[in-house]
C-alpha positions as YAML, in Angstrom:
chain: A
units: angstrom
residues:
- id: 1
  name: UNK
  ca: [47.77, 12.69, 102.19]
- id: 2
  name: UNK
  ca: [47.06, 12.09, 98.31]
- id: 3
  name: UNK
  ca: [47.92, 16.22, 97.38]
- id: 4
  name: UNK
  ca: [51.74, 15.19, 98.97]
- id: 5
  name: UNK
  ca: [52.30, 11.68, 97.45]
- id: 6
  name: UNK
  ca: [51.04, 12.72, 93.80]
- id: 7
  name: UNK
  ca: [53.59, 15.76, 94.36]
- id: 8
  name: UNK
  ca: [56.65, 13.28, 94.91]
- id: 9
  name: UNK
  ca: [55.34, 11.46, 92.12]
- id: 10
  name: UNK
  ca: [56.00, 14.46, 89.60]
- id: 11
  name: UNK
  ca: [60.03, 14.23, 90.02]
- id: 12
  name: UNK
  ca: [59.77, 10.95, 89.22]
- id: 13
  name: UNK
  ca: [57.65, 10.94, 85.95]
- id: 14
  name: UNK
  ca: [59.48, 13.65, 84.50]
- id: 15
  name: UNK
  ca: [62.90, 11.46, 84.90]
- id: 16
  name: UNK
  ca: [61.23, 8.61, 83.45]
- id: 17
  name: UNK
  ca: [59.73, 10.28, 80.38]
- id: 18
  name: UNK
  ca: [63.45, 11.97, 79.84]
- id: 19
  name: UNK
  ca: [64.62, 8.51, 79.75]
- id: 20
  name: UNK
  ca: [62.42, 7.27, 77.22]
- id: 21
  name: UNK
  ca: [63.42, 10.18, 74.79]
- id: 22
  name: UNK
  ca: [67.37, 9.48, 75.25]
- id: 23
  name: UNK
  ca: [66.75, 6.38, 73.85]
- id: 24
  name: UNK
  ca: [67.45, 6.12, 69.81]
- id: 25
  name: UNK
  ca: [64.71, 5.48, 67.17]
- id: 26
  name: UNK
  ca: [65.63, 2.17, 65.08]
- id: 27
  name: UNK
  ca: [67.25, 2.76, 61.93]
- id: 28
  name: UNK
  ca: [65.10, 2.64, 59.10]
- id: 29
  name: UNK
  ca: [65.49, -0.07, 56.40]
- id: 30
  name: UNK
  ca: [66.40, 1.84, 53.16]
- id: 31
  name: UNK
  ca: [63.78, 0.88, 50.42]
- id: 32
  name: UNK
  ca: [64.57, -2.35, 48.33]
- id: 33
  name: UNK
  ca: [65.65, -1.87, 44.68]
- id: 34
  name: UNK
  ca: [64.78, -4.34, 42.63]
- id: 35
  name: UNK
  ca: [66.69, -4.35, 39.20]
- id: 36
  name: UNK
  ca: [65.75, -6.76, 36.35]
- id: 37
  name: UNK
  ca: [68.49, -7.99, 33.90]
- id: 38
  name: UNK
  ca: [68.87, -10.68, 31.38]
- id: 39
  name: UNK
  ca: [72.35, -12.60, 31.80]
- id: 40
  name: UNK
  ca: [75.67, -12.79, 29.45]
- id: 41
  name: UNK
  ca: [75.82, -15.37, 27.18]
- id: 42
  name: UNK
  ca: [77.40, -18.61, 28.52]
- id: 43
  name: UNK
  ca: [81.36, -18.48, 28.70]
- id: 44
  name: UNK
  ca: [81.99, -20.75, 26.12]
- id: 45
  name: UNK
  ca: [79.86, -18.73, 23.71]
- id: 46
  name: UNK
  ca: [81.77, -15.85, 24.43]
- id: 47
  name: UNK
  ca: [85.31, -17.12, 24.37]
- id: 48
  name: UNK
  ca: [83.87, -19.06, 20.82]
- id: 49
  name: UNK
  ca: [82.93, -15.27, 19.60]
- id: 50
  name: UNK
  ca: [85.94, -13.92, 20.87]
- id: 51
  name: UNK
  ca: [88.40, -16.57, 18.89]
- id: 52
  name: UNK
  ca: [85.93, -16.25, 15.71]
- id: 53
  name: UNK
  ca: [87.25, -12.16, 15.96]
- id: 54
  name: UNK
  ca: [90.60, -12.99, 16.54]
- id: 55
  name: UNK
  ca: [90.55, -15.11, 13.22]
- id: 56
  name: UNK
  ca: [89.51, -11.91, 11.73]
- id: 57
  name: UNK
  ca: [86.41, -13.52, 10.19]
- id: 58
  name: UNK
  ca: [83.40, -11.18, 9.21]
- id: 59
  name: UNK
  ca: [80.54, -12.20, 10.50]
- id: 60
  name: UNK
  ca: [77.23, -11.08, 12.72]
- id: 61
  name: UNK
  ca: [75.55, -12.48, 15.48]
- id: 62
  name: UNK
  ca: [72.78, -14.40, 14.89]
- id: 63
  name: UNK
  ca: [69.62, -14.36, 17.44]
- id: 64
  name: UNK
  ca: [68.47, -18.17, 18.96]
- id: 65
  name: UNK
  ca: [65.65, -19.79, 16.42]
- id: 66
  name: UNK
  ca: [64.00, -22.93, 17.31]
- id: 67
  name: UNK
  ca: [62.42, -23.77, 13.80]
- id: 68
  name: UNK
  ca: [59.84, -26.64, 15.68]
- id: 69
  name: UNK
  ca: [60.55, -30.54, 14.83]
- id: 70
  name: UNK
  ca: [64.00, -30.62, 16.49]
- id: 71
  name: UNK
  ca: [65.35, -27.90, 14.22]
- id: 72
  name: UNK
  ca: [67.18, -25.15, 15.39]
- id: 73
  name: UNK
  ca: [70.18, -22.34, 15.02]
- id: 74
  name: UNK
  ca: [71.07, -21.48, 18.55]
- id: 75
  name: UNK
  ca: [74.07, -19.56, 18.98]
- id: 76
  name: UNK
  ca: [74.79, -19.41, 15.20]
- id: 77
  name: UNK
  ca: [76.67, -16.76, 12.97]
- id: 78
  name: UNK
  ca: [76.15, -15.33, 9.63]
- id: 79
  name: UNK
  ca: [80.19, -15.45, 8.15]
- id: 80
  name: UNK
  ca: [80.59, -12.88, 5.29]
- id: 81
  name: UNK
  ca: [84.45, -13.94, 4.78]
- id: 82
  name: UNK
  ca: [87.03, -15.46, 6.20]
- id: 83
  name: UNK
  ca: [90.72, -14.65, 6.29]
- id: 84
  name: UNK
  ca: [94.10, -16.52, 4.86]
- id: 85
  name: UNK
  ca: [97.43, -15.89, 5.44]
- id: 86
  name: UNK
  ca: [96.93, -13.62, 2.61]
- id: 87
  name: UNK
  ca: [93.95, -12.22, 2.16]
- id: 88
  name: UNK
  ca: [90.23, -12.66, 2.06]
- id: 89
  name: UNK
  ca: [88.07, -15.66, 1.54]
- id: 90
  name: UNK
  ca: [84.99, -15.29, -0.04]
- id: 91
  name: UNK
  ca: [82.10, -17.78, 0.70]
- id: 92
  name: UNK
  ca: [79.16, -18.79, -1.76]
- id: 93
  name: UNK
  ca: [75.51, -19.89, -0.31]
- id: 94
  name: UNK
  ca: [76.10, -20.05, 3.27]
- id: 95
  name: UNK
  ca: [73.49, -19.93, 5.43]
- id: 96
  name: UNK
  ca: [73.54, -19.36, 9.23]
- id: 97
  name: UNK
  ca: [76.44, -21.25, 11.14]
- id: 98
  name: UNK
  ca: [77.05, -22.43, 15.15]
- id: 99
  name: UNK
  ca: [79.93, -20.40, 16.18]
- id: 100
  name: UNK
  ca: [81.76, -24.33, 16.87]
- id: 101
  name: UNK
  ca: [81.19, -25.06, 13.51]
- id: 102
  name: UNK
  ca: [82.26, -21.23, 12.38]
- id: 103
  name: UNK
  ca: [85.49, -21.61, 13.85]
- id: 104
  name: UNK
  ca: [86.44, -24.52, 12.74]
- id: 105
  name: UNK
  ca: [85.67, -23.68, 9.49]
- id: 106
  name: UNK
  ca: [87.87, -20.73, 9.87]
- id: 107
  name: UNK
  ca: [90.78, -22.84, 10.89]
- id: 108
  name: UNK
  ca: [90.35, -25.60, 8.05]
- id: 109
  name: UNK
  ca: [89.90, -23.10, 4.93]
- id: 110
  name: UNK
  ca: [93.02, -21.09, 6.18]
- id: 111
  name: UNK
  ca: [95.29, -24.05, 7.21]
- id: 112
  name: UNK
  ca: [93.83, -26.99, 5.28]
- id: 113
  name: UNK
  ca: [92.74, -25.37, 2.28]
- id: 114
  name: UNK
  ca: [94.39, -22.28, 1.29]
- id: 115
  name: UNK
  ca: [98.16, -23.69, 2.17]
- id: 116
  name: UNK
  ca: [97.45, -26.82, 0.11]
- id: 117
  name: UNK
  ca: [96.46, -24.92, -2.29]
- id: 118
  name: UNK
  ca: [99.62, -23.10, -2.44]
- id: 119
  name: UNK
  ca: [101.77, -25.63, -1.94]
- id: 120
  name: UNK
  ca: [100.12, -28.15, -4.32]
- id: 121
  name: UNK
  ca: [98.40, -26.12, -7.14]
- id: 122
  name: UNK
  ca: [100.44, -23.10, -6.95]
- id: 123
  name: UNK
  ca: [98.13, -20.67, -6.00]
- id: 124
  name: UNK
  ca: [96.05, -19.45, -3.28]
- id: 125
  name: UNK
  ca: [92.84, -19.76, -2.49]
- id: 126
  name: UNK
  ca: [90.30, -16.72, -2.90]
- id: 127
  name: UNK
  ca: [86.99, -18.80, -2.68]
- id: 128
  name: UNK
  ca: [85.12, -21.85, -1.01]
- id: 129
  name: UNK
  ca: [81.57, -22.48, -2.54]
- id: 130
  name: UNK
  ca: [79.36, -23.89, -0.95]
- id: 131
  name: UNK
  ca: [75.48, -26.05, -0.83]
- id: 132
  name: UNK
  ca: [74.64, -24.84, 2.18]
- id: 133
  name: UNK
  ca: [74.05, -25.26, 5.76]
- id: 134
  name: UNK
  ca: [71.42, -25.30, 7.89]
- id: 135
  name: UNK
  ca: [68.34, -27.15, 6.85]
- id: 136
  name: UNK
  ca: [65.47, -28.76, 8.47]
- id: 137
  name: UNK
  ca: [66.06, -32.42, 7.28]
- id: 138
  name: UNK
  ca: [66.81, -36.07, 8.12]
- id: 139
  name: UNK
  ca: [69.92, -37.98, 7.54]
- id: 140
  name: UNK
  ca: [68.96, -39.51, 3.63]
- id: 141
  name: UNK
  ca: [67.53, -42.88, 4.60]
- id: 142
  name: UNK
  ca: [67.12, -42.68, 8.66]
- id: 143
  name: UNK
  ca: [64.79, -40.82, 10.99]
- id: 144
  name: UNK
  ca: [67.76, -39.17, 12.61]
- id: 145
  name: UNK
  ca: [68.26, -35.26, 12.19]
- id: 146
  name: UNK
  ca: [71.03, -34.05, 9.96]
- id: 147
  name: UNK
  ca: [74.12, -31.76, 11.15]
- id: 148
  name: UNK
  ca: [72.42, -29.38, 8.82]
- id: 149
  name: UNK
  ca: [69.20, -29.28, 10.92]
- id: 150
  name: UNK
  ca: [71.15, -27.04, 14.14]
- id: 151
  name: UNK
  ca: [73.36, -25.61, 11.80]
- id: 152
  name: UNK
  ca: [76.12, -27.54, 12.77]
- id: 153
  name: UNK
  ca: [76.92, -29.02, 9.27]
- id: 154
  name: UNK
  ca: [78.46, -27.33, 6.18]
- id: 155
  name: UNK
  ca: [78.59, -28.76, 2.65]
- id: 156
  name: UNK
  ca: [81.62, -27.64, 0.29]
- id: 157
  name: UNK
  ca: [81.62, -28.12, -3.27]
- id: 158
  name: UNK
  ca: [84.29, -26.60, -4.55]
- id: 159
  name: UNK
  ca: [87.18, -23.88, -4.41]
- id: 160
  name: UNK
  ca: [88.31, -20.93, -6.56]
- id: 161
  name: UNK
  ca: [91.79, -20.11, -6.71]
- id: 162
  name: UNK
  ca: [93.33, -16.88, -7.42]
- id: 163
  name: UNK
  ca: [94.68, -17.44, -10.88]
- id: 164
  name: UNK
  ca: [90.86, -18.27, -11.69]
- id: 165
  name: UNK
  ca: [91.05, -22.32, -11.51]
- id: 166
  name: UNK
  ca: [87.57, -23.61, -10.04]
- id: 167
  name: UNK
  ca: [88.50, -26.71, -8.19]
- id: 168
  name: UNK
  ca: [85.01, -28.85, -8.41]
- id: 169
  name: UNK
  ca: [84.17, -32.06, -5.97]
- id: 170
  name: UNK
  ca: [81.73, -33.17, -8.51]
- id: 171
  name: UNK
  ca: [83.65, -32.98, -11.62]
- id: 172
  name: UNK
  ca: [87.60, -32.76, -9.71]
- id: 173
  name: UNK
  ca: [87.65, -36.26, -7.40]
- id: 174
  name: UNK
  ca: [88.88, -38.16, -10.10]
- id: 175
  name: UNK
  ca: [90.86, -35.72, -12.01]
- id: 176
  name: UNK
  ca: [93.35, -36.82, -14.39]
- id: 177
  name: UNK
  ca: [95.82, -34.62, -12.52]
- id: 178
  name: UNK
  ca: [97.65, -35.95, -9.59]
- id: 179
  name: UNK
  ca: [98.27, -32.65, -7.69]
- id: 180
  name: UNK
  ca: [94.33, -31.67, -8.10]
- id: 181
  name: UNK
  ca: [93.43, -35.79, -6.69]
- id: 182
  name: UNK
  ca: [95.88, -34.72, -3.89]
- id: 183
  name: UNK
  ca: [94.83, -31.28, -3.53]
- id: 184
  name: UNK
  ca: [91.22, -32.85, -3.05]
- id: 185
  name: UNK
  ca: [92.57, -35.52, -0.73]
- id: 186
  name: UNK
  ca: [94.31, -33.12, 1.19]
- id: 187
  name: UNK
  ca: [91.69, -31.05, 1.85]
- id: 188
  name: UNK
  ca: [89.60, -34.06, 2.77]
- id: 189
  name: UNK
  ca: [92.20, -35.34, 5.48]
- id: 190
  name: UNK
  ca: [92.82, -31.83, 6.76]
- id: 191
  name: UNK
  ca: [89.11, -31.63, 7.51]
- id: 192
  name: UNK
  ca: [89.41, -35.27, 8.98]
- id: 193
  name: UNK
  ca: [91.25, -33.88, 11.73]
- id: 194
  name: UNK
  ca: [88.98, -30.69, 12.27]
- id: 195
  name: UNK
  ca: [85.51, -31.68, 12.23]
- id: 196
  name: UNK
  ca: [83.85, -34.05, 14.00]
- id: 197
  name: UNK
  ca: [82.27, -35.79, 10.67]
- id: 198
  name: UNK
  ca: [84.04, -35.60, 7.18]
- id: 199
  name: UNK
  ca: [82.20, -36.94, 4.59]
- id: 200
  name: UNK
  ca: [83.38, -36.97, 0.60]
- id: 201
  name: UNK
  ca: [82.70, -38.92, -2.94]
- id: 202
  name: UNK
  ca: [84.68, -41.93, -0.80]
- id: 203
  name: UNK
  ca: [81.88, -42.55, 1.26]
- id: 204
  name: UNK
  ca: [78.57, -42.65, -0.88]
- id: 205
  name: UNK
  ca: [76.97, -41.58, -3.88]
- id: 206
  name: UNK
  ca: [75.08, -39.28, -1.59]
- id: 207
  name: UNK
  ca: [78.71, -37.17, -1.56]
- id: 208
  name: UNK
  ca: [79.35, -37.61, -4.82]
- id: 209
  name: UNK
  ca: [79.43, -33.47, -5.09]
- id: 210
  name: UNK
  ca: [80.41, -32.61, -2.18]
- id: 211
  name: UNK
  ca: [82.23, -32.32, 1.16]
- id: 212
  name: UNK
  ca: [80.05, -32.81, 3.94]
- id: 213
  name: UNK
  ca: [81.87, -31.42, 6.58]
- id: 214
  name: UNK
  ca: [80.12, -31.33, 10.72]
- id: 215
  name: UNK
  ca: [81.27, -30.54, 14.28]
- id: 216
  name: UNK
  ca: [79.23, -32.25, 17.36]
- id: 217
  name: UNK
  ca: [77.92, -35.17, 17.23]
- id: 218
  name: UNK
  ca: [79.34, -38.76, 18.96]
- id: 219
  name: UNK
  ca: [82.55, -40.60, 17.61]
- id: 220
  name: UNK
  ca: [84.41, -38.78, 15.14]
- id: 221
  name: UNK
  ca: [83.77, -40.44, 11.11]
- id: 222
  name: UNK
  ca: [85.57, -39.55, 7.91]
- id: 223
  name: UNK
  ca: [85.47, -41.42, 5.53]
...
């Protein structure tokens, strides 16, 4: 009786196991890729770069630096020249530069500077010295961080036209002449309207030699 049942049983194993092979592997995962990249700069940092080019500044990129005590030049610019309707502007002693503070630097020396110059003085502008910009430093007389100390501060002393006058803060504010008083002034009020702080002789001794000129900050101040 057992030979006879264990035959029947054959058919039925063999039909079983050709079942099992009709039936599809899984699919295979494909292997994970991992890729590692550092992300794009913020998108107002690029569309700031992008308007500094169209301004046809020259300038380079300048990599982050945090200097310790609060000081810092993140997303700052080294400007070689800047342009006016005419031509190049040079630039004396400036140090690295936010790209806020780049282009609106840009915008004043070209619109505010160079045109009043024209129009006032009768000549254009070929020059814009400078004392500086970033520094690691106070406010003189408070514990509160200067402009200068994130690089968002500029100071101008002066401007070199192209018939070879040297317009000076120091020695020009109270010029004998009217048109280089309202050159000066000008220039002054023009940057009033650009930066966030405008500071000149009008405001303290502190100024007395220059144009302290900063974007950022809280409530706009020009004085």
């Amino acid at each position: 009786m057992a030979r006879p049942m264990l035959f029947a049983l054959v058919p039925l194993l063999a039909l079983a196991l050709s079942a099992c092979a009709s039936v599809p592997e899984p699919a295979r995962r494909p292997m994970r890729t991992v890729t590692t990249w550092n992300p794009p700069a913020a998108p107002d940092g690029r569309m700031c770069l992008t308007n500094l080019s169209r301004s046809d500044a020259d300038f380079t990129q300048l990599p982050d630096q945090y200097y310790g005590a609060g000081c810092s030049a993140v997303g700052a610019v080294r400007l070689a020249s800047l342009r006016s309707d005419g031509g190049v502007l040079q630039l004396s002693n400036l140090g690295p530069v936010t790209c806020p503070l780049a282009n609106t630097l840009s915008g004043w020396a070209r619109f505010g500077v160079d045109r009043a110059a024209r129009a006032m003085l009768g000549s254009p502008l070929v020059r814009i010295e400078t004392m500086g910009s970033y520094a690691c430093r106070n406010v003189a007389g408070t514990n509160r961080l200067s402009g200068h100390a994130s690089a968002n501060a500029v100071d101008v002393a002066g401007f070199v036209l192209v018939d070879g006058r040297r317009i000076s803060v120091l020695r020009d504010w109270d010029n004998p002449s009217p048109q280089i008083r309202a050159f000066l002034g000008a220039v002054r009020d023009s940057a009033c309207k650009r930066f966030g702080t405008a500071l000149s002789p009008q405001y303290n001794a502190a100024h007395r030699d220059h144009l302290h000129l900063e974007v950022g900050g809280g409530r706009p101040f020009c004085r």
